[in-house]
Coordinates of C-alpha atoms and ligand atoms in Angstrom, one line a residue:
Chain K
M140 CA 65.1 169.7 22.2
V141 CA 62.5 172.6 20.9
D142 CA 59.8 173.0 24.0
S143 CA 56.5 171.9 20.7
T144 CA 53.1 169.5 20.2
V145 CA 52.3 166.3 19.2
M146 CA 50.4 167.2 16.1
R147 CA 50.3 163.2 15.3
E148 CA 51.7 159.8 16.3
V149 CA 51.4 157.0 14.8
T150 CA 53.2 153.8 16.4
L151 CA 54.3 150.8 14.4
T152 CA 56.2 147.1 16.0
L153 CA 58.0 145.2 12.9
P154 CA 59.6 141.4 13.0
M155 CA 63.0 141.6 13.6
L156 CA 63.6 139.2 10.4
P157 CA 64.9 140.6 6.2
D158 CA 63.6 144.2 4.8
M159 CA 61.0 145.1 7.3
E160 CA 63.5 147.7 7.8
I161 CA 62.0 148.4 4.8
A162 CA 57.7 148.6 6.3
A163 CA 59.7 151.6 8.6
S164 CA 61.1 153.3 6.6
K165 CA 57.9 154.0 4.6
T166 CA 55.5 154.7 7.4
A167 CA 58.2 157.5 8.3
T168 CA 58.4 158.6 4.5
A169 CA 54.2 159.1 4.9
L170 CA 54.3 161.3 8.3
A171 CA 57.8 163.2 6.8
E172 CA 55.2 164.0 4.0
F173 CA 52.2 164.5 5.0
M174 CA 55.1 167.3 7.4
E175 CA 55.9 168.6 3.3
M176 CA 59.7 167.3 3.8
S177 CA 61.3 167.4 1.3
S178 CA 62.6 164.6 -1.1
D179 CA 66.4 164.7 0.2
K180 CA 65.1 164.6 4.0
I181 CA 62.9 162.4 3.5
D182 CA 65.6 160.1 2.4
E183 CA 67.6 161.7 5.3
V184 CA 65.4 160.0 8.1
R185 CA 64.7 156.7 6.0
M186 CA 67.7 155.8 5.9
A187 CA 68.3 156.8 9.5
V188 CA 65.4 154.9 10.1
V189 CA 66.9 151.7 9.0
E190 CA 70.0 151.3 10.3
A191 CA 68.5 152.3 13.4
C192 CA 65.9 149.2 12.4
I193 CA 68.4 147.0 11.3
N194 CA 71.0 148.0 15.0
S195 CA 67.6 146.2 16.6
F196 CA 67.5 143.3 14.4
E197 CA 71.3 142.3 14.5
H198 CA 72.6 143.4 18.5
S199 CA 69.8 143.5 20.6
Q200 CA 68.7 139.6 21.1
A201 CA 66.3 140.9 21.9
D202 CA 63.7 137.9 22.9
D203 CA 60.8 139.1 21.5
R204 CA 62.8 139.5 17.8
K205 CA 60.0 142.5 18.2
V206 CA 61.1 146.9 17.0
E207 CA 59.6 149.2 18.4
I208 CA 58.9 152.9 16.8
R209 CA 57.1 155.7 17.0
F210 CA 56.7 158.6 15.4
V211 CA 55.6 162.0 16.6
V212 CA 55.2 165.0 14.4
L213 CA 56.2 167.7 16.7
G214 CA 54.9 171.6 15.9
N215 CA 52.8 174.8 17.5
D216 CA 50.9 175.6 14.4
D217 CA 52.1 173.6 11.6
P218 CA 55.1 170.2 11.6
E219 CA 57.6 171.3 12.7
R220 CA 59.5 167.7 13.2
L221 CA 59.1 164.4 12.5
Q222 CA 61.0 162.3 16.1
I223 CA 61.7 158.7 15.5
T224 CA 61.8 156.7 18.4
I225 CA 62.6 153.1 18.3
K226 CA 63.1 150.8 21.0
D227 CA 63.9 147.2 21.4
S228 CA 64.2 145.1 24.5
G229 CA 67.7 143.7 24.4
V230 CA 70.3 143.3 25.9
G231 CA 71.5 147.1 25.3
F232 CA 75.3 148.9 25.1
A233 CA 77.5 151.8 25.9
P234 CA 77.6 153.6 23.4
D235 CA 79.9 155.8 24.9
T236 CA 82.0 153.9 24.8
V237 CA 81.2 153.3 21.7
E238 CA 84.5 154.6 19.2
R239 CA 83.2 156.7 15.6
P240 CA 85.1 154.4 12.9
R241 CA 87.2 156.1 10.3
I242 CA 87.5 154.6 6.8
E243 CA 91.6 155.2 7.0
E244 CA 92.1 152.0 9.3
K245 CA 88.6 150.4 7.6
L246 CA 90.5 150.3 4.2
I247 CA 92.7 147.8 5.9
A248 CA 90.4 145.9 9.3
A249 CA 88.9 142.7 9.1
N250 CA 86.2 144.2 9.9
K251 CA 84.5 147.0 8.1
R252 CA 81.1 147.5 9.6
G253 CA 80.2 150.0 12.3
W254 CA 79.4 153.3 10.8
G255 CA 75.2 152.7 11.3
L256 CA 75.2 155.6 14.2
T257 CA 78.0 157.7 12.3
I258 CA 75.4 157.5 9.9
I259 CA 72.1 157.9 12.0
K260 CA 73.7 161.0 13.6
G261 CA 75.2 162.3 10.5
L262 CA 71.5 162.6 8.7
M263 CA 69.1 163.4 12.0
D264 CA 69.6 166.6 13.5
E265 CA 69.3 165.7 17.2
V266 CA 69.8 162.2 18.7
E267 CA 70.4 159.7 22.0
I268 CA 70.2 156.6 22.2
H269 CA 69.3 155.0 26.6
S270 CA 70.6 151.7 26.4
G271 CA 70.7 149.3 29.5
A272 CA 69.5 146.5 30.8
D273 CA 66.2 146.8 29.4
G274 CA 67.1 147.4 26.1
T275 CA 67.6 150.3 23.7
T276 CA 66.2 153.3 22.6
V277 CA 67.0 155.6 19.7
V278 CA 64.6 158.8 20.0
M279 CA 66.3 161.1 16.6
S280 CA 64.4 163.3 14.7
K281 CA 64.4 166.1 12.0
L282 CA 63.8 169.2 11.6
R283 CA 61.3 170.5 8.8
Chain E
M326 CA 60.9 137.0 -1.1
T327 CA 63.8 139.2 -0.1
E328 CA 63.7 142.1 -2.7
M329 CA 66.4 141.6 -4.7
L330 CA 70.0 143.5 -6.0
K331 CA 69.4 143.3 -9.9
V332 CA 73.2 143.4 -11.0
T333 CA 74.6 144.4 -14.5
V334 CA 78.0 145.1 -16.4
D335 CA 79.0 146.8 -19.4
R336 CA 83.0 145.6 -19.9
R337 CA 84.7 148.3 -21.2
P338 CA 87.8 147.2 -20.7
P339 CA 90.4 147.9 -18.6
L340 CA 87.2 149.5 -16.6
A341 CA 84.2 147.7 -16.5
V342 CA 80.2 150.0 -15.4
I343 CA 77.9 147.8 -12.8
Y344 CA 74.8 149.0 -13.2
T345 CA 72.6 148.3 -10.0
E346 CA 69.0 148.2 -9.4
G347 CA 66.9 147.8 -5.7
Y348 CA 68.8 147.4 -2.3
I349 CA 72.5 147.5 -1.4
N350 CA 72.0 145.9 1.6
N351 CA 73.5 142.7 2.8
Q352 CA 73.0 140.4 -0.2
G353 CA 72.8 143.2 -2.6
G354 CA 76.8 144.3 -1.9
E355 CA 77.7 140.8 -1.6
E356 CA 76.1 140.6 -4.9
I357 CA 78.1 143.4 -6.4
A358 CA 81.2 142.4 -4.8
R359 CA 81.1 138.8 -6.9
V360 CA 80.8 140.9 -9.8
A361 CA 83.1 143.1 -8.9
Y362 CA 85.8 140.7 -8.2
D363 CA 85.0 139.0 -11.3
L364 CA 85.5 141.7 -13.1
I365 CA 89.2 142.4 -11.3
E366 CA 89.5 138.6 -12.2
G367 CA 89.1 139.7 -16.0
D368 CA 92.0 142.6 -15.9
H369 CA 89.8 145.1 -15.0
T370 CA 90.9 148.2 -13.0
T371 CA 88.8 150.6 -13.1
L372 CA 85.3 149.9 -11.7
L373 CA 82.8 152.7 -12.2
L374 CA 79.6 151.6 -10.1
N375 CA 76.5 152.9 -11.3
L376 CA 73.5 153.3 -9.1
K377 CA 70.8 154.5 -10.9
G378 CA 68.4 152.2 -10.0
T379 CA 69.7 152.4 -6.1
K380 CA 67.5 154.4 -4.3
I381 CA 68.5 153.2 -1.3
V382 CA 71.6 151.2 1.1
N383 CA 72.5 150.5 4.4
S384 CA 75.9 150.6 6.0
I385 CA 75.9 147.2 5.9
G386 CA 76.0 147.0 2.1
I387 CA 78.3 150.5 2.0
S388 CA 81.2 148.0 4.3
I389 CA 80.5 145.5 1.5
L390 CA 81.5 148.2 -1.3
I391 CA 85.0 149.4 1.3
E392 CA 85.9 145.5 0.9
I393 CA 86.0 146.2 -3.2
I394 CA 87.9 149.4 -2.8
E395 CA 90.0 147.6 0.0
K396 CA 91.2 144.9 -3.3
M397 CA 90.9 148.2 -5.8
L398 CA 93.2 149.8 -3.7
E399 CA 95.8 146.9 -3.4
I400 CA 95.9 145.8 -7.5
D401 CA 96.0 150.1 -7.7
G402 CA 93.0 149.6 -9.6
R403 CA 90.4 152.6 -9.2
L404 CA 86.5 152.4 -8.3
A405 CA 83.9 154.8 -8.7
F406 CA 80.6 156.3 -8.7
C407 CA 77.6 157.7 -10.4
N408 CA 74.6 158.9 -10.7
L409 CA 74.0 159.0 -6.9
T410 CA 70.8 159.9 -4.4
P411 CA 71.6 162.6 -2.8
T412 CA 71.4 161.0 -0.3
I413 CA 74.3 158.3 -0.1
E414 CA 76.4 160.7 -1.7
K415 CA 76.5 162.9 1.4
T416 CA 76.3 159.4 3.6
F417 CA 79.6 158.5 1.3
H418 CA 81.3 162.3 2.9
I419 CA 79.9 161.3 5.7
M420 CA 82.2 158.3 6.4
G421 CA 84.5 159.8 4.4
L422 CA 85.1 157.5 1.9
A423 CA 84.4 160.1 -0.9
Q424 CA 88.5 160.2 -0.6
Y425 CA 89.4 156.9 -1.7
A426 CA 86.3 156.2 -4.2
Q427 CA 85.6 159.4 -7.2
I428 CA 81.7 160.2 -7.1
F429 CA 81.1 161.8 -10.0
A430 CA 77.2 163.2 -11.5
D431 CA 77.0 161.1 -14.4
E432 CA 78.0 158.4 -16.9
E433 CA 78.8 160.6 -19.2
V434 CA 81.5 162.4 -16.5
A435 CA 82.9 159.4 -15.2
L436 CA 83.8 157.7 -18.4
G437 CA 85.5 161.2 -19.2
E438 CA 87.7 161.6 -15.9
L439 CA 87.8 157.0 -15.8
T440 CA 89.4 157.2 -19.6
V441 CA 91.2 159.9 -19.9
Chain W
M1292 CA 40.4 130.8 5.3
V1293 CA 43.7 128.8 3.7
D1294 CA 45.1 127.3 6.8
S1295 CA 48.5 129.1 6.9
T1296 CA 51.7 129.5 8.7
V1297 CA 52.0 133.6 10.2
M1298 CA 55.4 134.5 8.1
R1299 CA 55.6 137.8 9.5
E1300 CA 53.3 140.3 11.4
V1301 CA 53.5 144.2 11.1
T1302 CA 50.7 146.5 14.0
L1303 CA 51.2 150.1 13.5
T1304 CA 48.6 152.1 15.5
L1305 CA 47.3 155.6 13.5
P1306 CA 45.5 158.9 14.6
M1307 CA 42.0 159.4 13.4
L1308 CA 43.6 162.4 11.9
P1309 CA 43.8 164.0 7.7
D1310 CA 46.3 162.3 6.0
M1311 CA 46.7 158.8 8.0
E1312 CA 45.2 156.8 6.0
I1313 CA 48.3 156.7 3.9
A1314 CA 50.1 155.9 6.6
A1315 CA 48.7 153.0 6.3
S1316 CA 48.7 152.5 2.7
K1317 CA 52.7 152.6 2.7
T1318 CA 52.6 150.6 5.0
A1319 CA 51.1 148.1 3.5
T1320 CA 53.1 148.8 0.5
A1321 CA 55.8 147.6 1.8
L1322 CA 54.9 144.1 3.5
A1323 CA 53.2 143.5 0.0
E1324 CA 56.8 144.2 -1.9
F1325 CA 58.5 141.9 0.5
M1326 CA 56.2 139.2 -0.7
E1327 CA 56.2 140.4 -4.0
M1328 CA 52.9 141.3 -5.0
S1329 CA 52.4 142.9 -8.1
S1330 CA 52.3 146.1 -9.0
D1331 CA 48.4 145.8 -9.8
K1332 CA 47.5 143.6 -6.8
I1333 CA 49.6 146.3 -4.5
D1334 CA 47.7 149.2 -5.5
E1335 CA 43.7 147.4 -4.7
V1336 CA 45.3 146.9 -1.7
R1337 CA 46.3 150.2 -0.8
M1338 CA 43.1 151.8 -2.1
A1339 CA 41.3 148.8 0.1
V1340 CA 43.1 149.9 2.8
V1341 CA 42.3 153.1 2.3
E1342 CA 38.3 153.1 2.0
A1343 CA 38.7 151.2 5.6
C1344 CA 40.4 153.6 7.2
I1345 CA 38.8 156.2 6.9
N1346 CA 35.5 154.6 7.7
S1347 CA 36.4 154.2 10.9
F1348 CA 37.9 157.4 11.2
E1349 CA 34.4 158.8 9.6
H1350 CA 32.1 156.3 11.3
S1351 CA 33.6 155.0 14.2
Q1352 CA 32.9 157.9 16.8
A1353 CA 35.8 156.1 18.6
D1354 CA 36.3 157.7 21.9
D1355 CA 40.5 157.2 21.7
R1356 CA 40.5 158.4 18.1
K1357 CA 42.6 155.6 17.0
V1358 CA 42.5 152.2 14.7
E1359 CA 44.8 149.9 15.2
I1360 CA 46.6 148.3 12.0
R1361 CA 47.7 144.0 11.8
F1362 CA 49.8 143.6 8.5
V1363 CA 49.7 139.6 8.8
V1364 CA 52.3 137.7 5.8
L1365 CA 51.5 134.2 5.3
G1366 CA 52.3 131.3 3.8
N1367 CA 53.5 128.2 4.6
D1368 CA 57.2 128.3 2.4
D1369 CA 56.3 131.4 0.5
P1370 CA 54.1 134.7 1.0
E1371 CA 50.9 133.2 -0.3
R1372 CA 48.1 135.4 1.5
L1373 CA 48.3 139.7 3.0
Q1374 CA 45.9 139.6 5.7
I1375 CA 44.6 143.2 7.0
T1376 CA 43.1 143.4 10.4
I1377 CA 41.7 147.3 10.9
K1378 CA 39.4 148.0 13.8
D1379 CA 38.7 150.3 15.9
S1380 CA 36.7 150.7 19.1
G1381 CA 33.8 153.2 18.1
V1382 CA 30.0 152.3 17.8
G1383 CA 30.3 149.4 16.0
F1384 CA 27.0 149.0 13.4
A1385 CA 25.4 146.3 11.7
P1386 CA 26.8 145.1 8.5
D1387 CA 24.3 143.0 6.8
T1388 CA 21.4 146.1 7.2
V1389 CA 24.2 148.0 4.7
E1390 CA 22.7 148.6 1.0
R1391 CA 24.0 148.2 -2.0
P1392 CA 25.1 151.0 -3.4
R1393 CA 23.1 152.1 -7.1
I1394 CA 24.9 154.0 -9.3
E1395 CA 22.0 154.6 -10.9
E1396 CA 20.3 156.0 -7.6
K1397 CA 23.4 157.4 -6.3
L1398 CA 23.5 159.7 -9.4
I1399 CA 20.3 160.8 -8.7
A1400 CA 20.0 161.4 -5.1
A1401 CA 21.3 164.0 -3.1
N1402 CA 24.4 161.6 -0.4
K1403 CA 26.0 160.3 -3.2
R1404 CA 28.5 158.3 -0.5
G1405 CA 28.0 154.7 0.4
W1406 CA 30.3 153.3 -1.7
G1407 CA 33.8 152.1 0.7
L1408 CA 32.6 149.0 1.7
T1409 CA 31.6 147.8 -1.6
I1410 CA 35.0 149.1 -3.4
I1411 CA 36.9 146.9 -0.3
K1412 CA 34.8 143.8 -1.3
G1413 CA 35.7 144.2 -5.3
L1414 CA 38.9 144.8 -4.4
M1415 CA 39.9 142.5 -1.8
D1416 CA 40.0 138.4 -2.2
E1417 CA 38.9 138.2 1.1
V1418 CA 36.9 139.9 3.2
E1419 CA 35.1 139.6 7.1
I1420 CA 33.6 142.3 9.0
H1421 CA 33.2 141.2 12.7
S1422 CA 30.8 144.8 14.5
G1423 CA 29.9 145.2 17.8
A1424 CA 29.0 147.6 21.0
D1425 CA 32.0 147.1 21.1
G1426 CA 33.6 149.0 17.8
T1427 CA 34.6 146.9 14.1
T1428 CA 37.1 145.0 12.2
V1429 CA 37.2 144.4 8.9
V1430 CA 40.0 141.6 8.3
M1431 CA 40.4 141.4 4.5
S1432 CA 42.8 139.8 2.4
K1433 CA 44.5 138.9 -1.1
L1434 CA 46.4 136.1 -2.2
R1435 CA 49.8 137.5 -3.9
Chain U
M1022 CA 50.7 170.5 6.2
T1023 CA 47.5 168.1 4.0
E1024 CA 48.8 166.9 0.3
M1025 CA 46.8 169.2 -1.8
L1026 CA 45.6 167.9 -5.2
K1027 CA 47.2 170.5 -8.1
V1028 CA 44.3 170.8 -10.7
T1029 CA 44.9 172.9 -13.9
V1030 CA 43.3 173.0 -17.0
D1031 CA 43.5 173.3 -20.7
R1032 CA 40.2 174.8 -22.7
R1033 CA 39.3 174.0 -25.7
P1034 CA 35.7 174.6 -26.3
P1035 CA 33.4 173.4 -26.3
L1036 CA 35.5 170.5 -24.5
A1037 CA 38.0 170.9 -21.4
V1038 CA 40.8 168.3 -20.4
I1039 CA 41.1 168.8 -16.4
Y1040 CA 44.6 167.7 -15.1
T1041 CA 45.4 166.7 -11.4
E1042 CA 47.8 165.9 -9.4
G1043 CA 47.9 164.0 -5.9
Y1044 CA 45.4 162.8 -4.0
I1045 CA 42.0 162.9 -4.6
N1046 CA 40.2 162.9 -1.4
N1047 CA 37.8 165.3 0.1
Q1048 CA 39.3 168.1 -0.9
G1049 CA 40.6 167.1 -4.2
G1050 CA 37.2 166.1 -5.3
E1051 CA 35.7 169.2 -4.3
E1052 CA 38.7 171.0 -6.0
I1053 CA 38.1 169.2 -9.2
A1054 CA 34.8 170.3 -8.6
R1055 CA 34.9 174.3 -8.4
V1056 CA 36.8 174.3 -11.4
A1057 CA 34.6 171.5 -12.8
Y1058 CA 31.8 174.1 -12.3
D1059 CA 33.2 177.2 -13.1
L1060 CA 34.1 175.0 -16.6
I1061 CA 30.7 174.5 -17.0
E1062 CA 29.9 177.8 -16.1
G1063 CA 32.1 179.6 -19.5
D1064 CA 29.6 176.7 -21.8
H1065 CA 31.8 174.0 -22.2
T1066 CA 30.2 171.2 -22.2
T1067 CA 32.5 168.7 -22.1
L1068 CA 34.8 167.7 -20.1
L1069 CA 37.8 165.1 -19.3
L1070 CA 39.9 164.3 -16.9
N1071 CA 42.5 163.2 -17.3
L1072 CA 43.8 161.3 -14.3
K1073 CA 48.1 161.1 -15.8
G1074 CA 48.8 162.8 -11.9
T1075 CA 46.6 160.7 -9.7
K1076 CA 47.7 157.6 -8.0
I1077 CA 44.9 157.7 -5.4
V1078 CA 42.0 158.3 -5.0
N1079 CA 39.7 157.6 -2.7
S1080 CA 35.4 157.0 -2.3
I1081 CA 34.5 159.7 -0.2
G1082 CA 36.8 162.0 -3.7
I1083 CA 35.3 160.0 -6.6
S1084 CA 31.5 160.7 -4.7
I1085 CA 32.5 164.1 -5.3
L1086 CA 33.1 162.9 -9.2
I1087 CA 29.7 161.8 -8.9
E1088 CA 28.0 165.1 -8.2
I1089 CA 29.6 166.3 -11.3
I1090 CA 28.5 164.0 -13.3
E1091 CA 25.1 163.8 -12.8
K1092 CA 25.3 167.8 -13.3
M1093 CA 26.2 166.7 -17.0
L1094 CA 23.8 164.9 -17.5
E1095 CA 21.7 167.6 -16.6
I1096 CA 22.9 170.2 -18.8
D1097 CA 23.3 167.6 -22.3
G1098 CA 27.2 167.2 -21.5
R1099 CA 29.4 164.6 -21.0
L1100 CA 32.3 163.5 -18.6
A1101 CA 35.3 161.1 -19.1
F1102 CA 38.5 159.6 -17.8
C1103 CA 41.3 159.3 -18.9
N1104 CA 44.9 157.7 -18.0
L1105 CA 43.3 155.7 -15.1
T1106 CA 45.8 153.0 -12.9
P1107 CA 44.4 149.6 -13.5
T1108 CA 43.7 150.1 -9.7
I1109 CA 41.2 153.2 -10.3
E1110 CA 40.0 152.1 -13.9
K1111 CA 38.9 148.5 -11.8
T1112 CA 36.8 151.0 -8.7
F1113 CA 35.0 152.5 -11.2
H1114 CA 33.9 149.5 -13.2
I1115 CA 33.1 147.8 -9.5
M1116 CA 31.2 150.5 -9.1
G1117 CA 29.3 150.7 -12.6
L1118 CA 30.7 154.4 -13.0
A1119 CA 31.9 153.2 -16.2
Q1120 CA 28.8 153.1 -17.8
Y1121 CA 28.1 157.0 -17.1
A1122 CA 31.0 158.0 -17.7
Q1123 CA 33.6 157.4 -20.7
I1124 CA 37.2 156.0 -20.3
F1125 CA 39.8 156.1 -22.2
A1126 CA 43.3 154.7 -22.6
D1127 CA 44.8 158.1 -22.5
E1128 CA 44.0 161.4 -24.2
E1129 CA 44.8 161.5 -27.8
V1130 CA 42.4 158.3 -27.5
A1131 CA 39.5 160.8 -25.8
L1132 CA 40.5 163.9 -28.1
G1133 CA 40.1 161.8 -31.6
E1134 CA 36.3 160.4 -29.2
L1135 CA 35.0 163.6 -27.3
T1136 CA 35.4 165.4 -30.0
V1137 CA 33.8 164.1 -33.3
Ligands
LIG441 N1 70.3 148.6 19.5 C1 71.1 148.5 20.2 N2 70.9 147.5 20.7 C2 72.5 146.4 21.5 N3 73.8 146.9 21.0 C3 73.6 147.9 19.7 C4 72.3 148.6 18.6 N4 73.1 149.2 18.3 C5 74.4 149.6 18.3 N5 75.0 148.5 19.0 C6 76.3 148.4 19.7 O1 76.8 149.9 18.7 C7 78.3 149.1 17.7 C8 77.9 150.5 16.2 O2 76.8 149.8 15.5 P1 77.2 151.1 14.5 O3 77.8 152.0 14.8 O4 75.8 150.9 14.2 O5 77.7 149.9 13.5 P2 77.3 148.3 13.6 O6 76.1 148.0 13.3 O7 78.1 148.0 11.8 O8 77.5 147.8 14.1 C9 77.4 148.4 17.6 O9 78.6 147.5 17.0 C10 76.5 147.0 18.4 O10 77.6 146.6 19.1
LIG442 N1 34.8 151.3 11.4 C1 33.3 151.9 11.2 N2 32.5 151.8 12.3 C2 30.6 151.7 12.6 N3 30.5 152.7 11.0 C3 30.4 152.1 9.6 C4 32.1 152.2 10.2 N4 32.3 151.5 8.7 C5 31.0 151.4 7.9 N5 30.2 151.6 8.9 C6 28.7 152.1 8.5 O1 28.8 151.0 7.0 C7 28.5 152.7 6.2 C8 28.4 151.7 4.7 O2 29.7 152.7 5.1 P1 31.3 152.8 3.4 O3 30.1 152.0 2.1 O4 31.8 152.3 3.2 O5 30.8 154.1 2.9 P2 30.3 155.3 3.2 O6 31.6 155.6 4.6 O7 30.4 155.9 2.2 O8 29.3 155.6 4.2 C9 28.5 154.0 6.7 O9 28.0 154.8 6.3 C10 28.7 153.9 8.4 O10 27.2 153.7 9.2

């Protein structure tokens, strides 16, 4: 990751309840607009945030039913990168064992799900997933 | 409470255009599927999903759209899309969905291609 | 205040930096939209949130340079009320001694400022201000 | 970085219409004031502020608008507003500002009234 200073840091704590991912996507929009990111890139960030949130909502089984999100604007003189960290304290999973979904298979499979991580990786510039018994942390970022 | 997806339909047998307005999440996808299956029962074999009023979708919603595509392939029909935001279009490409469902810029272009 | 249950609670921590009030206003929008508040009321909430944030930014002198915001959707069966608490750990002030500004005077005065609290009270349904040596907490709410 | 307010002007001496686009905060207010004072110097005595492109203002920005109103009262000119969002209009009423600056629904109505 490029070395740059934190210019702004905002944290958001969301309950794992329907539609709350939209709150996260709006907060992300505010920071991305502050950075003067293009509206297409802002849209990509929004979608990635939504996917990471619903993954925590659906899969984490976290007892506290909360997701913590940290938005950081990084840059040296100007905002260069928006880094978003989405953290749950759930059961975790092994990211390396998740198979990349293939549309030909999904079209005939009973379970058509399994696209979230693929979408996040496709829309963001950098994605790291740390997961274990303490929960899951997705760190993703987008260059301006 | 939960922002509901609004779905409207323009029937032009054997084609039908489905318009959405709002967030295509779990419920939104199911609402579209319900409408699509009704149309299929009514012998509409080409469905055009006009997403002009949808600025955001999630992968659960898209999974339900994949179910509709599967169904269309079974009956030798087809599902096409138009008026996608650049991000939704990019997402469909990331997923490879674009191979199984045509994507058109707007409804005029779509209808021109789908009705020949 | 009407007795009702917390249906959703979202917290946001913002740095006291230019434009960060917009992040708070967007998060507020997400919750107000979730409640299906009318767009005019949502706009009123947004403006009140902006005013409360910039008050903390400008006047609190808080060492941590942070504002904590809590958004709570209250309701028994359906969302009834959006309560927003904006808290800083600054120097505080005595709300009762703040004079209500009068436009005739402001028009000829050197200092034309002093409208924030009046606007907040005018736009929200209920406003309580707790302030002291530990800082200031503004609790405001809007009925759907 | 900070979302800057865009200000454009349509000069129709002795009137001028000022259009804004974006957030009227501290800097936004100052930008409007700069433009307004230029117009006043250029003998424009009636200014219409069309806020169609502004969905949000803050009280610091409004305080700067009060300075402009003061200036206009001094020179026997006037400042009027049009295309306010309901919330901005409500705020101006809460402040009593509406007594010192006329508020019109849109530019057409405003120009009709201001140019008689
Ligand atoms: N925050 C999380 N906590 C626990 N498991 C997760 C989390 N995020 C993802 N996973 C696991 O990774 C799998 C793949 O996730 P994803 O690609 O988003 O697809 P989907 O959510 O549709 O299954 C999930 O099915 C789940 O098993
Ligand atoms: N969070 C706060 N911390 C300390 N003082 C405050 C705070 N909010 C308001 N005040 C005090 O109350 C006064 C009135 O605030 P307000 O009505 O918002 O007008 P303005 O911010 O323009 O002065 C401020 O000038 C300040 O002295």
